[in-house]
Amino acid sequence: MLDALAHTLRRHPDRPAVLGATRTGSVRTTATSGDLADLADRCTAALHARGVRPGGTVGVALRPGPRALAVMLAVHRLGARAAVLDPGAGPDVLRARLALAPPDVVLADAAAQAVAGWARPLAGRARLALPHLAELGPVATVGPRLPGCAPALEAGVRGTPLPRPVDGDGDAVIVFTSGTTSRPRAVVHTRSSLAAGMATVAELVRPGAGRPVLGGTFFVLVPSLASGAPVALPARSPGALSRQLSCLSPQSTYLTPPRLRSVLARGGRFGGRVWTGSAPVGAELLTRVKRAGADEAWGVYALTELFPAAAVEQADTAAFTGDGDLAGALLPGVRAATGALGELLLTGPAARDRYLGEAPDPWIATGDRARLDGGRIVLEGRLKDMVLRRAENVYPGLYEPSLHVAGVELALLVGIPAGDGDERLVAVVQPGPGADPAALRAALAGPLARMGTARPDAVLFDDVPLAGRSLKPDRAATARLAARRLAEGAGR
């Protein structure tokens, strides 16, 4: 699909490709198809002149947008692989991770270099940190340079002829996910697995030419642009994002659950088809999105190792009455099985080839406990989140969906140490805007009663802490919050 995108960009050079938003939410063209194609060509020539060859590694520390996409197209054309540097991982972990895949060059914009340099104290408050990038390899700046930035990527290499595109398979991207500084873990996708994932997205979403799509991820940009649909990068503030949605009227919108909630809290409206994932998605949130004007509201179950794996529309989640969280039907080509303790195992053409430094393995151990229901995945919780209470194993994910009644924004079940290796089970419930606590407690009475032996020992109303770039619910922080509140005499 990356090859198809390169041809599409050249065929329609004047077509708007990447759209931005002003403070009022009005739409402006950030880059045309021709702009993107030219930028990708210049990046290709510059990287080739710097010695990047098939099988080489390019470190990428760029914000989503035209430049990041052009770099990915250039790396693909050269047959190299991109190692994505996440400023949320922390410098020690990144150093250990890059030791497994030393980059030939590190491409960074001015913002990333600021995080690694003069703005380090400020970035630390937002839990963002990068090592000094020069420790990782030669650094080149992509985009506008500020004082103290590395030389520009294209410095001294203008006029370099373009090499022939590399054909065939090979490593395409390295995404560092988990692990420790002593044993970092990195997902390696090949050109074929990346192409399969993007083809699955295109088949699922079916973007139409000429109508805008709102979203900022690589898996949104490539299939949309290859289909002739311009992509609007989401505005950062909830207010501007709400105005952007109103002005743009996108055919499809891709936002994380926290961003959806922020729009809904400001009375924002949706249209077309809305897609969300990267964090738990319940029927209640999808229903709210549909009530706010969306034609369809979809939850997508995806992993870094396999994107996407399953999808479910709001109508199906609302009709589901079984235990657990309906993640949806397996997408074409994806196969599933369950292993020890009911762990969900997945494989398919879009599955990662291997973890860096390990042998290829077609099956992905998701860490999720699940059951298979007629080709659908029903999640029952993360294996590592299991709570041991009175010698009984309680999997929070099996029961948390039932707590998402009307008026509940988020709900987690966490374990609090109770001595002798036992735990107390606590429900932390985050009320939605304007929800009445007394009415909410009454609405929760039925679901709590039906939880049987998994009924929590205490129910607390509080904001659920979030963490990471996707702002997923932070269970460890939630458990600490619950322990502190219980020590203060809260709960029942």
Short mmCIF file of C-alpha atoms in Angstrom, two decimals:
data_model
loop_
_atom_site.label_atom_id
_atom_site.label_comp_id
_atom_site.label_asym_id
_atom_site.label_seq_id
_atom_site.Cartn_x
_atom_site.Cartn_y
_atom_site.Cartn_z
CA MET A 1 0.00 0.00 0.00
CA LEU A 2 2.94 2.36 0.55
CA ASP A 3 3.91 1.82 -3.09
CA ALA A 4 0.30 2.50 -4.14
CA LEU A 5 0.28 5.66 -2.04
CA ALA A 6 3.43 6.97 -3.73
CA HIS A 7 1.78 6.56 -7.15
CA THR A 8 -1.51 8.12 -5.98
CA LEU A 9 0.30 11.19 -4.66
CA ARG A 10 2.02 11.73 -8.01
CA ARG A 11 -1.17 11.17 -10.03
CA HIS A 12 -3.05 13.94 -8.21
CA PRO A 13 -0.39 16.46 -7.10
CA ASP A 14 -2.84 19.34 -6.50
CA ARG A 15 -5.25 17.32 -4.35
CA PRO A 16 -5.32 18.36 -0.64
CA ALA A 17 -3.63 15.59 1.36
CA VAL A 18 -3.11 16.72 4.95
CA LEU A 19 -5.47 19.21 6.56
CA GLY A 20 -4.94 21.29 9.67
CA ALA A 21 -7.24 23.40 11.80
CA THR A 22 -7.14 27.01 12.94
CA ARG A 23 -8.08 28.03 16.49
CA THR A 24 -11.64 28.54 15.32
CA GLY A 25 -11.72 25.01 13.90
CA SER A 26 -11.77 26.08 10.25
CA VAL A 27 -9.98 23.84 7.77
CA ARG A 28 -6.71 24.66 6.02
CA THR A 29 -4.51 22.59 3.73
CA THR A 30 -1.20 21.74 5.37
CA ALA A 31 0.17 19.73 2.44
CA THR A 32 -1.02 18.73 -1.02
CA SER A 33 -0.35 15.32 -2.52
CA GLY A 34 2.43 16.86 -4.59
CA ASP A 35 3.98 18.42 -1.48
CA LEU A 36 4.05 15.02 0.22
CA ALA A 37 5.53 13.29 -2.83
CA ASP A 38 8.25 15.94 -3.20
CA LEU A 39 9.09 15.79 0.50
CA ALA A 40 9.31 12.00 0.38
CA ASP A 41 11.65 12.19 -2.63
CA ARG A 42 13.93 14.68 -0.88
CA CYS A 43 14.03 12.54 2.26
CA THR A 44 14.84 9.48 0.19
CA ALA A 45 17.74 11.20 -1.59
CA ALA A 46 19.08 12.67 1.65
CA LEU A 47 18.97 9.38 3.57
CA HIS A 48 20.60 7.55 0.68
CA ALA A 49 23.35 10.16 0.58
CA ARG A 50 23.91 9.57 4.31
CA GLY A 51 24.52 5.89 3.66
CA VAL A 52 21.15 4.38 4.53
CA ARG A 53 20.81 1.12 2.62
CA PRO A 54 18.49 -1.94 2.62
CA GLY A 55 18.42 -3.47 6.10
CA GLY A 56 19.63 -0.26 7.74
CA THR A 57 17.90 1.39 10.69
CA VAL A 58 16.58 4.96 10.89
CA GLY A 59 15.58 6.32 14.30
CA VAL A 60 12.43 8.45 14.03
CA ALA A 61 11.46 11.07 16.63
CA LEU A 62 8.83 13.06 14.76
CA ARG A 63 5.33 14.16 15.58
CA PRO A 64 2.57 12.69 13.37
CA GLY A 65 2.05 14.68 10.19
CA PRO A 66 3.34 15.19 6.65
CA ARG A 67 7.04 15.05 7.56
CA ALA A 68 6.71 11.83 9.54
CA LEU A 69 4.77 10.22 6.69
CA ALA A 70 7.34 11.39 4.11
CA VAL A 71 10.13 9.87 6.21
CA MET A 72 8.28 6.55 6.42
CA LEU A 73 7.81 6.55 2.64
CA ALA A 74 11.51 7.26 2.17
CA VAL A 75 12.61 4.53 4.57
CA HIS A 76 10.29 2.08 2.80
CA ARG A 77 11.66 3.00 -0.63
CA LEU A 78 15.23 2.41 0.58
CA GLY A 79 14.36 -0.99 2.08
CA ALA A 80 15.46 0.18 5.54
CA ARG A 81 13.52 -0.05 8.80
CA ALA A 82 12.22 2.75 11.02
CA ALA A 83 12.77 2.54 14.78
CA VAL A 84 10.08 4.68 16.40
CA LEU A 85 11.38 6.59 19.44
CA ASP A 86 8.68 7.17 22.06
CA PRO A 87 9.43 10.11 24.41
CA GLY A 88 7.06 8.58 26.96
CA ALA A 89 9.29 5.53 27.47
CA GLY A 90 12.08 7.31 29.36
CA PRO A 91 15.72 7.80 28.34
CA ASP A 92 17.18 4.75 30.10
CA VAL A 93 14.74 2.37 28.45
CA LEU A 94 15.28 3.98 25.03
CA ARG A 95 19.05 3.63 25.33
CA ALA A 96 18.68 -0.04 26.17
CA ARG A 97 16.20 -0.56 23.35
CA LEU A 98 18.32 1.14 20.70
CA ALA A 99 21.31 -1.00 21.73
CA LEU A 100 19.40 -3.84 20.03
CA ALA A 101 19.04 -1.81 16.82
CA PRO A 102 21.66 0.96 16.56
CA PRO A 103 20.39 3.56 14.05
CA ASP A 104 22.42 4.75 11.09
CA VAL A 105 20.85 8.16 11.61
CA VAL A 106 18.29 9.66 14.00
CA LEU A 107 15.70 11.97 12.44
CA ALA A 108 14.13 14.42 14.86
CA ASP A 109 12.09 17.58 14.66
CA ALA A 110 12.87 20.64 16.76
CA ALA A 111 10.34 19.64 19.43
CA ALA A 112 11.94 16.21 19.99
CA GLN A 113 15.37 17.79 20.23
CA ALA A 114 14.03 20.29 22.75
CA VAL A 115 12.64 17.44 24.88
CA ALA A 116 16.09 15.84 24.77
CA GLY A 117 17.83 19.13 25.48
CA TRP A 118 16.95 22.57 26.77
CA ALA A 119 13.26 21.80 27.46
CA ARG A 120 14.00 18.62 29.41
CA PRO A 121 12.74 20.02 32.79
CA LEU A 122 9.52 21.31 31.20
CA ALA A 123 8.94 18.08 29.27
CA GLY A 124 9.52 16.09 32.46
CA ARG A 125 6.37 17.59 33.96
CA ALA A 126 4.45 15.97 31.09
CA ARG A 127 6.32 12.68 31.69
CA LEU A 128 8.17 13.00 28.40
CA ALA A 129 11.91 12.39 28.19
CA LEU A 130 14.47 11.47 25.56
CA PRO A 131 18.17 10.78 25.97
CA HIS A 132 20.58 13.16 24.28
CA LEU A 133 19.88 12.01 20.75
CA ALA A 134 23.53 12.19 19.71
CA GLU A 135 24.14 9.27 22.11
CA LEU A 136 22.04 7.10 19.80
CA GLY A 137 23.64 8.00 16.48
CA PRO A 138 24.16 10.88 14.03
CA VAL A 139 21.22 13.30 14.29
CA ALA A 140 19.56 15.23 11.46
CA THR A 141 16.73 17.74 11.76
CA VAL A 142 13.53 17.29 9.78
CA GLY A 143 11.48 20.46 9.46
CA PRO A 144 12.29 23.96 10.76
CA ARG A 145 15.50 24.21 12.81
CA LEU A 146 15.83 26.16 16.03
CA PRO A 147 19.06 27.29 17.71
CA GLY A 148 20.93 24.26 19.00
CA CYS A 149 19.29 21.81 16.57
CA ALA A 150 21.31 19.31 14.53
CA PRO A 151 21.99 20.06 10.85
CA ALA A 152 19.06 19.72 8.49
CA LEU A 153 18.55 16.31 6.87
CA GLU A 154 18.94 17.78 3.40
CA ALA A 155 21.99 19.91 4.21
CA GLY A 156 24.56 19.51 1.45
CA VAL A 157 22.75 16.74 -0.41
CA ARG A 158 20.44 18.60 -2.78
CA GLY A 159 20.49 17.26 -6.31
CA THR A 160 21.29 13.71 -5.24
CA PRO A 161 19.60 11.27 -7.67
CA LEU A 162 16.88 9.01 -6.34
CA PRO A 163 17.78 5.32 -5.95
CA ARG A 164 15.53 2.65 -7.43
CA PRO A 165 12.79 1.48 -5.00
CA VAL A 166 13.66 -1.69 -3.12
CA ASP A 167 11.32 -4.58 -3.81
CA GLY A 168 10.68 -7.73 -1.78
CA ASP A 169 10.12 -8.33 1.92
CA GLY A 170 12.21 -7.38 4.94
CA ASP A 171 12.00 -5.50 8.23
CA ALA A 172 9.91 -2.33 7.92
CA VAL A 173 9.39 -0.89 11.39
CA ILE A 174 10.50 -1.46 14.97
CA VAL A 175 8.14 -0.36 17.72
CA PHE A 176 9.39 -0.61 21.28
CA THR A 177 6.58 -1.63 23.59
CA SER A 178 7.44 -3.08 26.97
CA GLY A 179 10.08 -4.75 29.05
CA THR A 180 12.81 -3.34 31.26
CA THR A 181 16.16 -1.64 30.72
CA SER A 182 17.81 -5.03 31.18
CA ARG A 183 15.44 -6.77 28.76
CA PRO A 184 13.65 -4.30 26.49
CA ARG A 185 11.05 -5.68 24.11
CA ALA A 186 10.56 -4.47 20.57
CA VAL A 187 8.00 -5.52 17.96
CA VAL A 188 9.37 -6.03 14.45
CA HIS A 189 6.94 -5.72 11.56
CA THR A 190 7.98 -6.67 8.05
CA ARG A 191 6.96 -4.93 4.88
CA SER A 192 4.42 -7.69 4.24
CA SER A 193 2.85 -7.63 7.73
CA LEU A 194 2.63 -3.83 7.64
CA ALA A 195 0.97 -3.98 4.22
CA ALA A 196 -1.49 -6.62 5.44
CA GLY A 197 -2.46 -4.47 8.42
CA MET A 198 -3.07 -1.40 6.28
CA ALA A 199 -5.07 -3.45 3.78
CA THR A 200 -7.26 -4.72 6.64
CA VAL A 201 -7.89 -1.14 7.79
CA ALA A 202 -8.78 -0.08 4.25
CA GLU A 203 -11.18 -3.02 3.86
CA LEU A 204 -12.80 -2.35 7.23
CA VAL A 205 -13.16 1.43 6.92
CA ARG A 206 -13.53 1.80 3.13
CA PRO A 207 -12.49 5.47 2.90
CA GLY A 208 -14.06 7.29 -0.04
CA ALA A 209 -12.06 9.59 -2.31
CA GLY A 210 -12.43 13.32 -1.81
CA ARG A 211 -14.14 13.25 1.59
CA PRO A 212 -11.98 14.13 4.63
CA VAL A 213 -10.96 11.71 7.36
CA LEU A 214 -10.02 12.89 10.86
CA GLY A 215 -7.13 11.07 12.55
CA GLY A 216 -3.39 11.25 13.09
CA THR A 217 -1.91 7.75 13.14
CA PHE A 218 0.09 6.04 10.40
CA PHE A 219 -2.67 3.43 9.98
CA VAL A 220 -5.13 6.26 9.31
CA LEU A 221 -2.95 8.36 7.02
CA VAL A 222 -1.77 5.69 4.59
CA PRO A 223 -5.04 3.86 3.71
CA SER A 224 -6.97 7.14 3.55
CA LEU A 225 -4.50 8.97 1.32
CA ALA A 226 -4.05 5.90 -0.88
CA SER A 227 -7.84 5.95 -1.41
CA GLY A 228 -7.80 9.64 -2.31
CA ALA A 229 -9.26 10.90 0.98
CA PRO A 230 -7.56 13.92 2.60
CA VAL A 231 -6.65 13.46 6.28
CA ALA A 232 -7.15 16.11 8.95
CA LEU A 233 -4.86 15.97 11.96
CA PRO A 234 -6.94 16.33 15.17
CA ALA A 235 -6.69 19.65 16.98
CA ARG A 236 -5.05 19.41 20.39
CA SER A 237 -7.55 21.17 22.65
CA PRO A 238 -11.04 19.69 23.21
CA GLY A 239 -12.69 22.96 22.23
CA ALA A 240 -10.78 23.31 18.98
CA LEU A 241 -11.35 19.63 18.22
CA SER A 242 -15.10 20.04 18.69
CA ARG A 243 -15.12 23.05 16.35
CA GLN A 244 -12.95 21.14 13.86
CA LEU A 245 -15.43 18.25 13.76
CA SER A 246 -18.25 20.71 13.11
CA CYS A 247 -16.43 22.50 10.26
CA LEU A 248 -14.93 19.38 8.68
CA SER A 249 -17.85 16.91 8.74
CA PRO A 250 -15.45 13.96 8.24
CA GLN A 251 -16.59 10.69 6.69
CA SER A 252 -14.62 8.83 9.40
CA THR A 253 -13.14 9.93 12.71
CA TYR A 254 -10.40 8.12 14.65
CA LEU A 255 -9.92 9.24 18.28
CA THR A 256 -8.85 7.53 21.49
CA PRO A 257 -11.53 7.03 24.19
CA PRO A 258 -10.21 9.92 26.36
CA ARG A 259 -10.37 12.29 23.38
CA LEU A 260 -13.90 11.14 22.58
CA ARG A 261 -14.92 11.83 26.17
CA SER A 262 -13.36 15.29 26.06
CA VAL A 263 -15.39 16.16 22.96
CA LEU A 264 -18.58 14.78 24.47
CA ALA A 265 -17.99 16.74 27.69
CA ARG A 266 -17.98 19.96 25.67
CA GLY A 267 -21.19 19.06 23.85
CA GLY A 268 -19.36 18.24 20.62
CA ARG A 269 -21.14 16.53 17.76
CA PHE A 270 -20.05 13.72 15.48
CA GLY A 271 -21.06 12.50 12.05
CA GLY A 272 -20.18 9.66 9.72
CA ARG A 273 -18.41 6.67 11.23
CA VAL A 274 -16.39 7.00 14.44
CA TRP A 275 -13.60 4.57 15.35
CA THR A 276 -11.83 4.23 18.67
CA GLY A 277 -9.41 1.90 20.44
CA SER A 278 -5.97 2.00 22.15
CA ALA A 279 -7.77 1.82 25.51
CA PRO A 280 -10.83 0.01 26.87
CA VAL A 281 -14.02 0.86 24.97
CA GLY A 282 -17.40 0.02 26.48
CA ALA A 283 -20.93 0.06 25.14
CA GLU A 284 -21.71 3.17 27.16
CA LEU A 285 -19.07 5.31 25.40
CA LEU A 286 -20.03 4.06 21.94
CA THR A 287 -23.69 4.75 22.71
CA ARG A 288 -22.87 8.32 23.76
CA VAL A 289 -20.95 8.87 20.52
CA LYS A 290 -23.89 7.62 18.48
CA ARG A 291 -26.31 9.82 20.41
CA ALA A 292 -24.01 12.73 19.57
CA GLY A 293 -24.70 12.24 15.86
CA ALA A 294 -22.42 9.47 14.59
CA ASP A 295 -23.94 7.16 11.99
CA GLU A 296 -21.85 4.28 13.37
CA ALA A 297 -19.58 3.98 16.43
CA TRP A 298 -16.93 1.27 16.35
CA GLY A 299 -14.56 -0.15 18.94
CA VAL A 300 -11.38 -1.68 17.51
CA TYR A 301 -9.36 -4.35 19.31
CA ALA A 302 -5.75 -3.99 18.20
CA LEU A 303 -2.26 -4.59 19.48
CA THR A 304 1.11 -3.25 18.43
CA GLU A 305 1.80 -6.83 17.37
CA LEU A 306 -1.35 -7.10 15.19
CA PHE A 307 -3.35 -4.12 13.99
CA PRO A 308 -6.31 -4.49 13.78
CA ALA A 309 -7.58 -7.85 15.11
CA ALA A 310 -11.32 -7.38 15.74
CA ALA A 311 -13.99 -4.69 15.60
CA VAL A 312 -17.48 -4.20 16.99
CA GLU A 313 -20.22 -1.65 16.32
CA GLN A 314 -22.27 -0.01 19.07
CA ALA A 315 -25.46 -1.90 18.22
CA ASP A 316 -23.72 -5.22 18.85
CA THR A 317 -22.17 -4.11 22.14
CA ALA A 318 -25.54 -2.78 23.34
CA ALA A 319 -27.22 -6.11 22.49
CA PHE A 320 -24.53 -8.20 24.20
CA THR A 321 -25.77 -9.54 27.55
CA GLY A 322 -23.06 -12.06 28.41
CA ASP A 323 -20.26 -11.69 30.92
CA GLY A 324 -17.11 -9.89 29.81
CA ASP A 325 -16.39 -7.23 27.21
CA LEU A 326 -17.33 -7.93 23.59
CA ALA A 327 -14.30 -6.93 21.48
CA GLY A 328 -15.98 -7.92 18.24
CA ALA A 329 -15.69 -10.26 15.30
CA LEU A 330 -12.30 -11.40 14.09
CA LEU A 331 -11.27 -9.48 10.99
CA PRO A 332 -10.47 -11.31 7.72
CA GLY A 333 -7.30 -13.39 7.96
CA VAL A 334 -7.07 -13.21 11.77
CA ARG A 335 -7.17 -16.52 13.64
CA ALA A 336 -7.60 -16.94 17.38
CA ALA A 337 -7.10 -19.63 20.00
CA THR A 338 -6.91 -19.75 23.78
CA GLY A 339 -3.94 -21.02 25.73
CA ALA A 340 -3.09 -21.62 29.37
CA LEU A 341 -5.43 -19.86 31.85
CA GLY A 342 -7.62 -18.81 28.91
CA GLU A 343 -5.05 -16.43 27.40
CA LEU A 344 -6.04 -15.14 23.97
CA LEU A 345 -3.62 -16.10 21.17
CA LEU A 346 -3.78 -14.41 17.76
CA THR A 347 -2.14 -14.84 14.38
CA GLY A 348 -2.66 -13.69 10.80
CA PRO A 349 -0.96 -11.97 7.85
CA ALA A 350 -0.73 -8.68 9.78
CA ALA A 351 0.94 -10.28 12.82
CA ARG A 352 4.43 -9.04 13.72
CA ASP A 353 7.26 -11.21 12.49
CA ARG A 354 9.08 -11.43 15.82
CA TYR A 355 10.37 -9.54 18.82
CA LEU A 356 13.75 -7.97 18.21
CA GLY A 357 16.51 -10.42 19.10
CA GLU A 358 14.13 -13.39 19.19
CA ALA A 359 13.15 -16.06 16.68
CA PRO A 360 10.04 -15.54 14.50
CA ASP A 361 6.80 -16.78 16.06
CA PRO A 362 3.46 -16.64 14.23
CA TRP A 363 1.32 -16.67 17.39
CA ILE A 364 0.92 -13.61 19.62
CA ALA A 365 0.27 -14.10 23.33
CA THR A 366 -1.93 -11.08 24.04
CA GLY A 367 -1.89 -11.19 27.85
CA ASP A 368 -5.68 -10.93 27.73
CA ARG A 369 -7.92 -13.61 29.17
CA ALA A 370 -10.75 -14.26 26.71
CA ARG A 371 -13.24 -16.71 25.30
CA LEU A 372 -14.28 -17.20 21.68
CA ASP A 373 -17.97 -16.89 20.89
CA GLY A 374 -18.84 -17.85 17.31
CA GLY A 375 -15.92 -15.99 15.72
CA ARG A 376 -16.14 -13.13 18.21
CA ILE A 377 -13.68 -12.23 20.98
CA VAL A 378 -15.08 -11.69 24.47
CA LEU A 379 -12.44 -10.24 26.79
CA GLU A 380 -12.39 -11.30 30.44
CA GLY A 381 -9.52 -9.20 31.74
CA ARG A 382 -5.76 -8.93 31.70
CA LEU A 383 -4.06 -11.99 33.20
CA LYS A 384 -1.66 -9.80 35.16
CA ASP A 385 -4.60 -7.82 36.64
CA MET A 386 -6.02 -10.87 38.41
CA VAL A 387 -7.05 -10.21 42.02
CA LEU A 388 -6.70 -13.00 44.60
CA ARG A 389 -9.42 -12.73 47.24
CA ARG A 390 -10.26 -15.49 49.73
CA ALA A 391 -8.41 -18.04 47.55
CA GLU A 392 -10.57 -17.09 44.55
CA ASN A 393 -9.13 -15.66 41.32
CA VAL A 394 -11.10 -12.62 40.18
CA TYR A 395 -10.48 -11.26 36.67
CA PRO A 396 -11.60 -7.60 36.67
CA GLY A 397 -12.22 -7.45 32.93
CA LEU A 398 -14.95 -10.05 33.27
CA TYR A 399 -17.04 -7.74 35.46
CA GLU A 400 -16.01 -4.15 34.70
CA PRO A 401 -18.27 -3.81 31.63
CA SER A 402 -21.35 -4.34 33.83
CA LEU A 403 -20.34 -1.30 35.93
CA HIS A 404 -20.55 1.04 32.94
CA VAL A 405 -24.16 2.01 33.50
CA ALA A 406 -25.55 5.34 32.30
CA GLY A 407 -23.65 8.15 34.00
CA VAL A 408 -20.43 6.19 34.53
CA GLU A 409 -17.41 7.50 32.62
CA LEU A 410 -14.92 4.82 33.68
CA ALA A 411 -14.89 1.95 36.17
CA LEU A 412 -12.05 -0.29 37.35
CA LEU A 413 -11.84 -3.17 39.80
CA VAL A 414 -8.51 -3.25 41.63
CA GLY A 415 -6.98 -5.30 44.41
CA ILE A 416 -5.74 -3.76 47.66
CA PRO A 417 -3.39 -5.79 49.91
CA ALA A 418 -5.26 -7.09 52.95
CA GLY A 419 -2.52 -9.11 54.64
CA ASP A 420 -1.51 -12.78 54.45
CA GLY A 421 -1.34 -12.52 50.65
CA ASP A 422 -5.07 -11.78 50.39
CA GLU A 423 -6.58 -8.73 48.71
CA ARG A 424 -9.64 -6.55 49.05
CA LEU A 425 -11.54 -5.97 45.82
CA VAL A 426 -12.44 -2.32 45.25
CA ALA A 427 -14.50 -0.72 42.48
CA VAL A 428 -13.34 2.78 41.55
CA VAL A 429 -16.08 4.50 39.57
CA GLN A 430 -15.62 7.79 37.73
CA PRO A 431 -18.96 9.60 37.32
CA GLY A 432 -19.69 11.34 34.05
CA PRO A 433 -20.23 15.12 33.89
CA GLY A 434 -23.28 16.15 35.91
CA ALA A 435 -24.03 12.65 37.20
CA ASP A 436 -25.81 12.49 40.56
CA PRO A 437 -23.86 10.23 42.98
CA ALA A 438 -26.99 8.97 44.74
CA ALA A 439 -28.70 8.08 41.45
CA LEU A 440 -25.49 6.48 40.22
CA ARG A 441 -25.16 4.33 43.33
CA ALA A 442 -28.77 3.19 42.87
CA ALA A 443 -28.11 2.35 39.22
CA LEU A 444 -25.07 0.29 40.22
CA ALA A 445 -26.97 -1.75 42.80
CA GLY A 446 -28.28 -4.25 40.27
CA PRO A 447 -24.97 -4.92 38.46
CA LEU A 448 -23.16 -5.23 41.81
CA ALA A 449 -25.71 -7.73 43.09
CA ARG A 450 -25.28 -9.86 39.96
CA MET A 451 -21.50 -10.08 40.41
CA GLY A 452 -21.92 -12.89 42.93
CA THR A 453 -18.69 -13.83 44.69
CA ALA A 454 -16.85 -11.17 42.67
CA ARG A 455 -18.84 -8.36 44.27
CA PRO A 456 -16.37 -5.70 45.46
CA ASP A 457 -15.72 -5.03 49.13
CA ALA A 458 -15.96 -1.28 48.55
CA VAL A 459 -17.17 1.16 45.90
CA LEU A 460 -15.42 4.52 45.56
CA PHE A 461 -16.44 7.47 43.38
CA ASP A 462 -13.34 9.24 42.07
CA ASP A 463 -11.47 10.11 38.89
CA VAL A 464 -9.63 7.12 37.45
CA PRO A 465 -5.94 7.99 36.86
CA LEU A 466 -4.73 7.76 33.27
CA ALA A 467 -1.26 7.08 31.92
CA GLY A 468 0.73 6.79 28.70
CA ARG A 469 0.37 8.55 25.37
CA SER A 470 -2.98 6.80 24.80
CA LEU A 471 -4.20 7.86 28.26
CA LYS A 472 -5.22 4.36 29.27
CA PRO A 473 -6.61 3.77 32.77
CA ASP A 474 -3.66 3.26 35.13
CA ARG A 475 -4.49 0.27 37.36
CA ALA A 476 -1.47 0.64 39.63
CA ALA A 477 -2.24 4.31 40.29
CA THR A 478 -5.93 3.48 40.75
CA ALA A 479 -5.03 0.82 43.35
CA ARG A 480 -2.89 3.36 45.23
CA LEU A 481 -5.76 5.87 45.09
CA ALA A 482 -8.18 3.27 46.43
CA ALA A 483 -5.82 2.26 49.25
CA ARG A 484 -5.43 5.90 50.29
CA ARG A 485 -9.18 6.58 50.16
CA LEU A 486 -9.97 3.45 52.20
CA ALA A 487 -7.35 4.41 54.78
CA GLU A 488 -9.17 7.75 55.10
CA GLY A 489 -12.42 5.89 55.77
CA ALA A 490 -14.06 6.24 52.34
CA GLY A 491 -16.12 3.54 50.65
CA ARG A 492 -18.69 1.28 52.16
#
